[in-house]
Amino acid sequence: MKQEPIIVERVYNAPAERVWKALTDKNKMKQWYFDIADFKPQEGFEFRFVGKDHDGVEWLHICTITEVIPNKKLTHSWRYDGYEGNSYVTWELFPEGDTTRVRLTHEGLETFPSTVAAFAKQNFVEGWTAILGTMLQEFVEQGTIKKHVEMNATAEKIWDVLTAPQYTTQWAAAFSEGTWVETDWKKSSEVIWKDKDGNIGARGTVEISNKASLLKIMFPDEQKEEHTKRPYTETYAMSDDGKGKATLSIDAGPLSVKHLKMHEPLWNKAIAKIKELAEQ
């Protein structure tokens, strides 16, 4: 008996082009969706990936793209290796000003063996609800904090303010009073931010450390499932004009829209303190 298809809709604070790339760029898909080895938004292209169910059982998905309308529609088959049945998944994008409404339709579930508990319709409903309501939303709505501030100080002094213990505790207080850091700021060294009680708040690694020039720290997102990990990075770039003035540029992210709004005023406060300390 034919079942009614699953239909899930969500509206994202992101342009259709960004959502489309999230759905069709294999490198982006790996960050929020599944670890798909290769993907091309072309009719006839077959792609495969392994997904786990609630019990930890792995299922090999075999899919073939059947329709592509760039930035608007993508349809592909969806079946399981070793099992009868073939279903179809359709992603539709509807631009609505600065936002995009996405409709996911999954039909043909009745073709799968009814004796396999994992193929129950409710499992698919729960899965697609989480994928569209959390995973895709968090990915497409993310952004970065970008700051560019000129200071009456040398790049070397700004570097000292960013890294010397007597200064870091002062500007980091903008995020949490009593925050301090354990690191030597050398490339590949661990960076551990702790609160006033010594509890670890964030743990990262120095990727680039060029004194008075560039400092980049990567913080892996350990709270996400394996296939949705997205590292958060902070980059501090300094440029000196050789006349006692320098510019500090900060790029921190990605962050969800919610966290962007939360962190923006904190970064403004921290940068104001960095500027004050550098210009003393």
Tab-separated table of C-alpha atoms in Angstrom:
chain	number	residue	atom	x	y	z
A	1	MET	CA	0.000	0.000	0.000
A	2	LYS	CA	1.384	3.397	-0.993
A	3	GLN	CA	2.304	5.629	1.957
A	4	GLU	CA	1.984	9.367	2.165
A	5	PRO	CA	5.439	10.900	1.612
A	6	ILE	CA	7.379	12.536	4.412
A	7	ILE	CA	7.457	16.310	3.991
A	8	VAL	CA	9.576	18.542	6.218
A	9	GLU	CA	9.886	22.311	5.731
A	10	ARG	CA	12.136	24.844	7.402
A	11	VAL	CA	13.022	28.499	6.795
A	12	TYR	CA	16.674	29.488	7.151
A	13	ASN	CA	18.295	32.873	7.639
A	14	ALA	CA	20.544	32.272	4.646
A	15	PRO	CA	20.419	32.905	0.875
A	16	ALA	CA	19.441	30.075	-1.461
A	17	GLU	CA	22.949	29.968	-2.972
A	18	ARG	CA	24.473	29.157	0.427
A	19	VAL	CA	21.885	26.465	1.139
A	20	TRP	CA	22.410	24.952	-2.322
A	21	LYS	CA	26.160	24.718	-1.757
A	22	ALA	CA	25.549	23.028	1.585
A	23	LEU	CA	23.448	20.432	-0.239
A	24	THR	CA	25.730	19.865	-3.236
A	25	ASP	CA	29.361	20.627	-2.284
A	26	LYS	CA	30.882	17.393	-0.953
A	27	ASN	CA	33.331	19.249	1.300
A	28	LYS	CA	30.521	21.210	2.903
A	29	MET	CA	28.251	18.154	3.084
A	30	LYS	CA	30.878	16.345	5.150
A	31	GLN	CA	30.713	19.100	7.745
A	32	TRP	CA	27.014	18.802	8.530
A	33	TYR	CA	25.496	15.817	6.693
A	34	PHE	CA	27.219	12.518	5.900
A	35	ASP	CA	30.791	11.644	4.916
A	36	ILE	CA	30.134	11.351	1.185
A	37	ALA	CA	33.299	10.488	-0.736
A	38	ASP	CA	32.212	12.127	-3.979
A	39	PHE	CA	29.203	14.126	-5.114
A	40	LYS	CA	28.314	16.022	-8.244
A	41	PRO	CA	24.926	17.698	-8.810
A	42	GLN	CA	24.488	16.016	-12.187
A	43	GLU	CA	21.680	13.777	-13.424
A	44	GLY	CA	22.775	10.152	-13.409
A	45	PHE	CA	25.550	10.647	-10.847
A	46	GLU	CA	25.643	7.896	-8.218
A	47	PHE	CA	26.899	8.537	-4.704
A	48	ARG	CA	27.197	6.336	-1.653
A	49	PHE	CA	27.590	6.855	2.051
A	50	VAL	CA	27.340	4.923	5.296
A	51	GLY	CA	24.949	6.022	8.030
A	52	LYS	CA	24.290	4.625	11.500
A	53	ASP	CA	20.895	4.078	13.076
A	54	HIS	CA	19.953	4.535	16.752
A	55	ASP	CA	21.391	1.094	17.573
A	56	GLY	CA	24.746	1.834	15.958
A	57	VAL	CA	24.088	-0.427	12.961
A	58	GLU	CA	25.728	0.809	9.772
A	59	TRP	CA	23.711	1.036	6.543
A	60	LEU	CA	25.212	1.558	3.102
A	61	HIS	CA	23.055	4.053	1.199
A	62	ILE	CA	23.143	3.978	-2.605
A	63	CYS	CA	21.709	7.024	-4.375
A	64	THR	CA	21.431	8.272	-7.957
A	65	ILE	CA	20.597	11.854	-8.910
A	66	THR	CA	17.526	12.070	-11.148
A	67	GLU	CA	16.812	15.818	-11.420
A	68	VAL	CA	18.813	19.010	-10.913
A	69	ILE	CA	17.675	22.626	-11.155
A	70	PRO	CA	20.562	24.712	-9.746
A	71	ASN	CA	19.674	26.643	-6.590
A	72	LYS	CA	16.099	25.336	-6.794
A	73	LYS	CA	15.661	21.564	-6.843
A	74	LEU	CA	17.605	18.345	-6.346
A	75	THR	CA	16.076	14.842	-6.512
A	76	HIS	CA	17.865	11.544	-6.008
A	77	SER	CA	16.974	7.924	-5.339
A	78	TRP	CA	17.627	6.444	-1.885
A	79	ARG	CA	18.040	2.717	-1.343
A	80	TYR	CA	20.005	0.343	0.871
A	81	ASP	CA	22.648	-2.152	-0.186
A	82	GLY	CA	21.348	-5.707	0.128
A	83	TYR	CA	17.674	-4.778	0.569
A	84	GLU	CA	14.725	-4.494	-1.755
A	85	GLY	CA	13.041	-1.175	-2.366
A	86	ASN	CA	13.891	2.228	-3.765
A	87	SER	CA	12.697	5.617	-2.555
A	88	TYR	CA	13.229	9.203	-3.707
A	89	VAL	CA	14.371	12.299	-1.846
A	90	THR	CA	13.660	15.778	-3.202
A	91	TRP	CA	15.123	19.022	-1.897
A	92	GLU	CA	13.330	22.204	-3.018
A	93	LEU	CA	14.572	25.739	-2.309
A	94	PHE	CA	12.302	28.787	-2.284
A	95	PRO	CA	14.048	32.188	-1.832
A	96	GLU	CA	12.067	34.526	0.420
A	97	GLY	CA	13.985	37.791	0.620
A	98	ASP	CA	17.047	37.266	2.820
A	99	THR	CA	15.808	33.840	3.878
A	100	THR	CA	15.250	30.515	2.134
A	101	ARG	CA	12.403	28.051	2.668
A	102	VAL	CA	13.492	24.458	2.148
A	103	ARG	CA	11.076	21.584	1.559
A	104	LEU	CA	12.275	17.993	1.887
A	105	THR	CA	10.070	15.251	0.410
A	106	HIS	CA	10.883	11.577	0.896
A	107	GLU	CA	8.554	9.193	-0.944
A	108	GLY	CA	8.479	5.498	-1.744
A	109	LEU	CA	9.202	4.210	1.768
A	110	GLU	CA	6.535	1.528	1.286
A	111	THR	CA	8.878	-0.246	-1.153
A	112	PHE	CA	11.255	-1.163	1.684
A	113	PRO	CA	10.763	-4.468	3.569
A	114	SER	CA	8.159	-3.920	6.302
A	115	THR	CA	9.823	-6.614	8.399
A	116	VAL	CA	12.921	-4.436	8.981
A	117	ALA	CA	12.339	-2.235	12.031
A	118	ALA	CA	14.894	0.353	10.887
A	119	PHE	CA	12.716	1.118	7.839
A	120	ALA	CA	9.745	2.246	9.954
A	121	LYS	CA	8.385	5.584	8.726
A	122	GLN	CA	8.733	7.204	12.147
A	123	ASN	CA	12.490	6.633	12.070
A	124	PHE	CA	12.737	8.560	8.815
A	125	VAL	CA	10.522	11.341	10.185
A	126	GLU	CA	12.765	11.731	13.227
A	127	GLY	CA	15.897	11.621	11.105
A	128	TRP	CA	14.808	14.232	8.572
A	129	THR	CA	13.433	16.475	11.312
A	130	ALA	CA	16.833	16.497	13.017
A	131	ILE	CA	18.704	16.958	9.731
A	132	LEU	CA	16.653	19.962	8.600
A	133	GLY	CA	15.771	21.362	12.008
A	134	THR	CA	19.223	21.259	13.554
A	135	MET	CA	22.120	20.069	11.399
A	136	LEU	CA	21.452	21.987	8.158
A	137	GLN	CA	20.128	25.050	9.978
A	138	GLU	CA	23.201	25.387	12.196
A	139	PHE	CA	25.463	25.039	9.162
A	140	VAL	CA	23.855	27.515	6.738
A	141	GLU	CA	23.078	30.139	9.381
A	142	GLN	CA	26.630	30.314	10.702
A	143	GLY	CA	28.876	33.318	10.264
A	144	THR	CA	32.063	34.879	11.610
A	145	ILE	CA	33.029	37.737	13.885
A	146	LYS	CA	35.191	40.173	11.915
A	147	LYS	CA	36.953	43.121	13.544
A	148	HIS	CA	39.465	45.598	12.138
A	149	VAL	CA	40.928	48.142	14.587
A	150	GLU	CA	43.736	50.682	14.218
A	151	MET	CA	45.839	51.323	17.326
A	152	ASN	CA	48.476	53.804	18.410
A	153	ALA	CA	50.839	50.967	19.167
A	154	THR	CA	53.306	48.720	17.386
A	155	ALA	CA	52.400	45.274	16.159
A	156	GLU	CA	54.878	43.873	18.669
A	157	LYS	CA	53.045	45.551	21.556
A	158	ILE	CA	49.714	44.239	20.311
A	159	TRP	CA	51.231	40.746	20.158
A	160	ASP	CA	52.374	41.087	23.766
A	161	VAL	CA	48.887	42.124	24.859
A	162	LEU	CA	47.392	39.122	23.074
A	163	THR	CA	49.834	36.583	24.518
A	164	ALA	CA	51.478	37.787	27.746
A	165	PRO	CA	49.779	36.412	30.901
A	166	GLN	CA	49.591	39.815	32.615
A	167	TYR	CA	47.492	41.082	29.704
A	168	THR	CA	45.449	38.074	28.546
A	169	THR	CA	43.590	37.813	31.850
A	170	GLN	CA	42.512	41.450	31.475
A	171	TRP	CA	41.028	41.380	27.979
A	172	ALA	CA	39.711	37.810	28.290
A	173	ALA	CA	37.624	38.993	31.251
A	174	ALA	CA	35.260	40.436	28.645
A	175	PHE	CA	34.085	36.865	28.038
A	176	SER	CA	34.246	35.643	31.626
A	177	GLU	CA	35.745	37.250	34.720
A	178	GLY	CA	38.822	35.406	35.931
A	179	THR	CA	39.497	33.616	32.638
A	180	TRP	CA	43.139	32.674	32.036
A	181	VAL	CA	45.083	30.607	29.512
A	182	GLU	CA	47.726	27.873	29.566
A	183	THR	CA	50.013	27.822	26.491
A	184	ASP	CA	53.397	28.929	25.180
A	185	TRP	CA	51.768	30.170	21.918
A	186	LYS	CA	54.179	28.133	19.782
A	187	LYS	CA	52.984	26.382	16.621
A	188	SER	CA	51.243	23.056	17.380
A	189	SER	CA	51.087	23.884	21.095
A	190	GLU	CA	47.889	23.298	23.027
A	191	VAL	CA	45.843	26.303	24.125
A	192	ILE	CA	43.675	25.758	27.207
A	193	TRP	CA	41.358	28.497	28.442
A	194	LYS	CA	40.255	28.032	32.048
A	195	ASP	CA	37.815	29.820	34.312
A	196	LYS	CA	38.632	31.304	37.707
A	197	ASP	CA	38.099	27.907	39.352
A	198	GLY	CA	40.447	26.126	36.954
A	199	ASN	CA	37.731	24.414	34.920
A	200	ILE	CA	38.489	24.028	31.191
A	201	GLY	CA	36.301	26.236	29.048
A	202	ALA	CA	37.971	25.673	25.675
A	203	ARG	CA	40.840	23.591	24.361
A	204	GLY	CA	42.552	24.333	21.058
A	205	THR	CA	45.777	24.143	19.074
A	206	VAL	CA	48.017	26.872	17.661
A	207	GLU	CA	48.041	26.471	13.867
A	208	ILE	CA	50.072	29.577	12.990
A	209	SER	CA	52.333	31.600	15.290
A	210	ASN	CA	54.272	34.396	13.590
A	211	LYS	CA	55.254	36.891	16.271
A	212	ALA	CA	53.811	40.389	15.793
A	213	SER	CA	52.211	39.244	12.544
A	214	LEU	CA	49.755	36.337	12.645
A	215	LEU	CA	48.276	34.041	15.280
A	216	LYS	CA	45.717	31.364	14.418
A	217	ILE	CA	44.103	28.977	16.872
A	218	MET	CA	41.798	26.081	16.029
A	219	PHE	CA	39.239	24.788	18.526
A	220	PRO	CA	37.594	21.503	17.436
A	221	ASP	CA	33.881	21.316	18.182
A	222	GLU	CA	33.805	18.262	20.426
A	223	GLN	CA	30.101	18.586	21.209
A	224	LYS	CA	28.922	17.518	17.743
A	225	GLU	CA	28.417	14.073	16.299
A	226	GLU	CA	31.356	12.838	14.246
A	227	HIS	CA	29.861	13.761	10.856
A	228	THR	CA	28.887	17.274	11.932
A	229	LYS	CA	32.114	18.444	13.542
A	230	ARG	CA	33.060	21.934	12.453
A	231	PRO	CA	36.210	23.496	13.902
A	232	TYR	CA	35.997	26.999	15.322
A	233	THR	CA	39.026	29.194	14.618
A	234	GLU	CA	40.322	32.519	15.856
A	235	THR	CA	42.763	34.463	13.684
A	236	TYR	CA	44.602	37.560	14.870
A	237	ALA	CA	46.494	39.468	12.149
A	238	MET	CA	48.716	42.469	12.874
A	239	SER	CA	50.086	44.961	10.337
A	240	ASP	CA	52.562	47.677	11.372
A	241	ASP	CA	52.964	50.972	9.477
A	242	GLY	CA	56.451	51.506	10.918
A	243	LYS	CA	55.421	54.847	12.411
A	244	GLY	CA	54.082	53.714	15.752
A	245	LYS	CA	50.677	52.605	14.513
A	246	ALA	CA	49.386	49.153	13.733
A	247	THR	CA	46.135	47.451	12.799
A	248	LEU	CA	44.679	44.396	14.456
A	249	SER	CA	42.274	42.257	12.431
A	250	ILE	CA	40.315	39.483	14.124
A	251	ASP	CA	38.321	36.736	12.438
A	252	ALA	CA	36.491	34.302	14.735
A	253	GLY	CA	34.084	31.578	13.666
A	254	PRO	CA	32.069	29.951	12.343
A	255	LEU	CA	29.273	30.662	14.801
A	256	SER	CA	25.530	30.176	14.586
A	257	VAL	CA	23.350	33.266	14.226
A	258	LYS	CA	22.368	32.869	17.880
A	259	HIS	CA	25.983	32.791	19.036
A	260	LEU	CA	26.996	35.616	16.700
A	261	LYS	CA	24.522	37.902	18.462
A	262	MET	CA	25.726	36.656	21.819
A	263	HIS	CA	29.459	37.026	21.104
A	264	GLU	CA	29.445	40.307	19.145
A	265	PRO	CA	29.212	42.615	22.218
A	266	LEU	CA	31.735	40.465	24.104
A	267	TRP	CA	34.287	40.808	21.306
A	268	ASN	CA	33.685	44.571	21.169
A	269	LYS	CA	34.451	44.775	24.870
A	270	ALA	CA	37.551	42.569	24.552
A	271	ILE	CA	38.963	44.564	21.630
A	272	ALA	CA	38.395	47.836	23.468
A	273	LYS	CA	40.474	46.430	26.327
A	274	ILE	CA	43.193	45.168	23.962
A	275	LYS	CA	43.406	48.642	22.417
A	276	GLU	CA	43.562	50.287	25.852
A	277	LEU	CA	46.362	47.980	27.025
A	278	ALA	CA	48.339	48.277	23.763
A	279	GLU	CA	48.209	52.079	23.805
A	280	GLN	CA	49.364	52.467	27.412
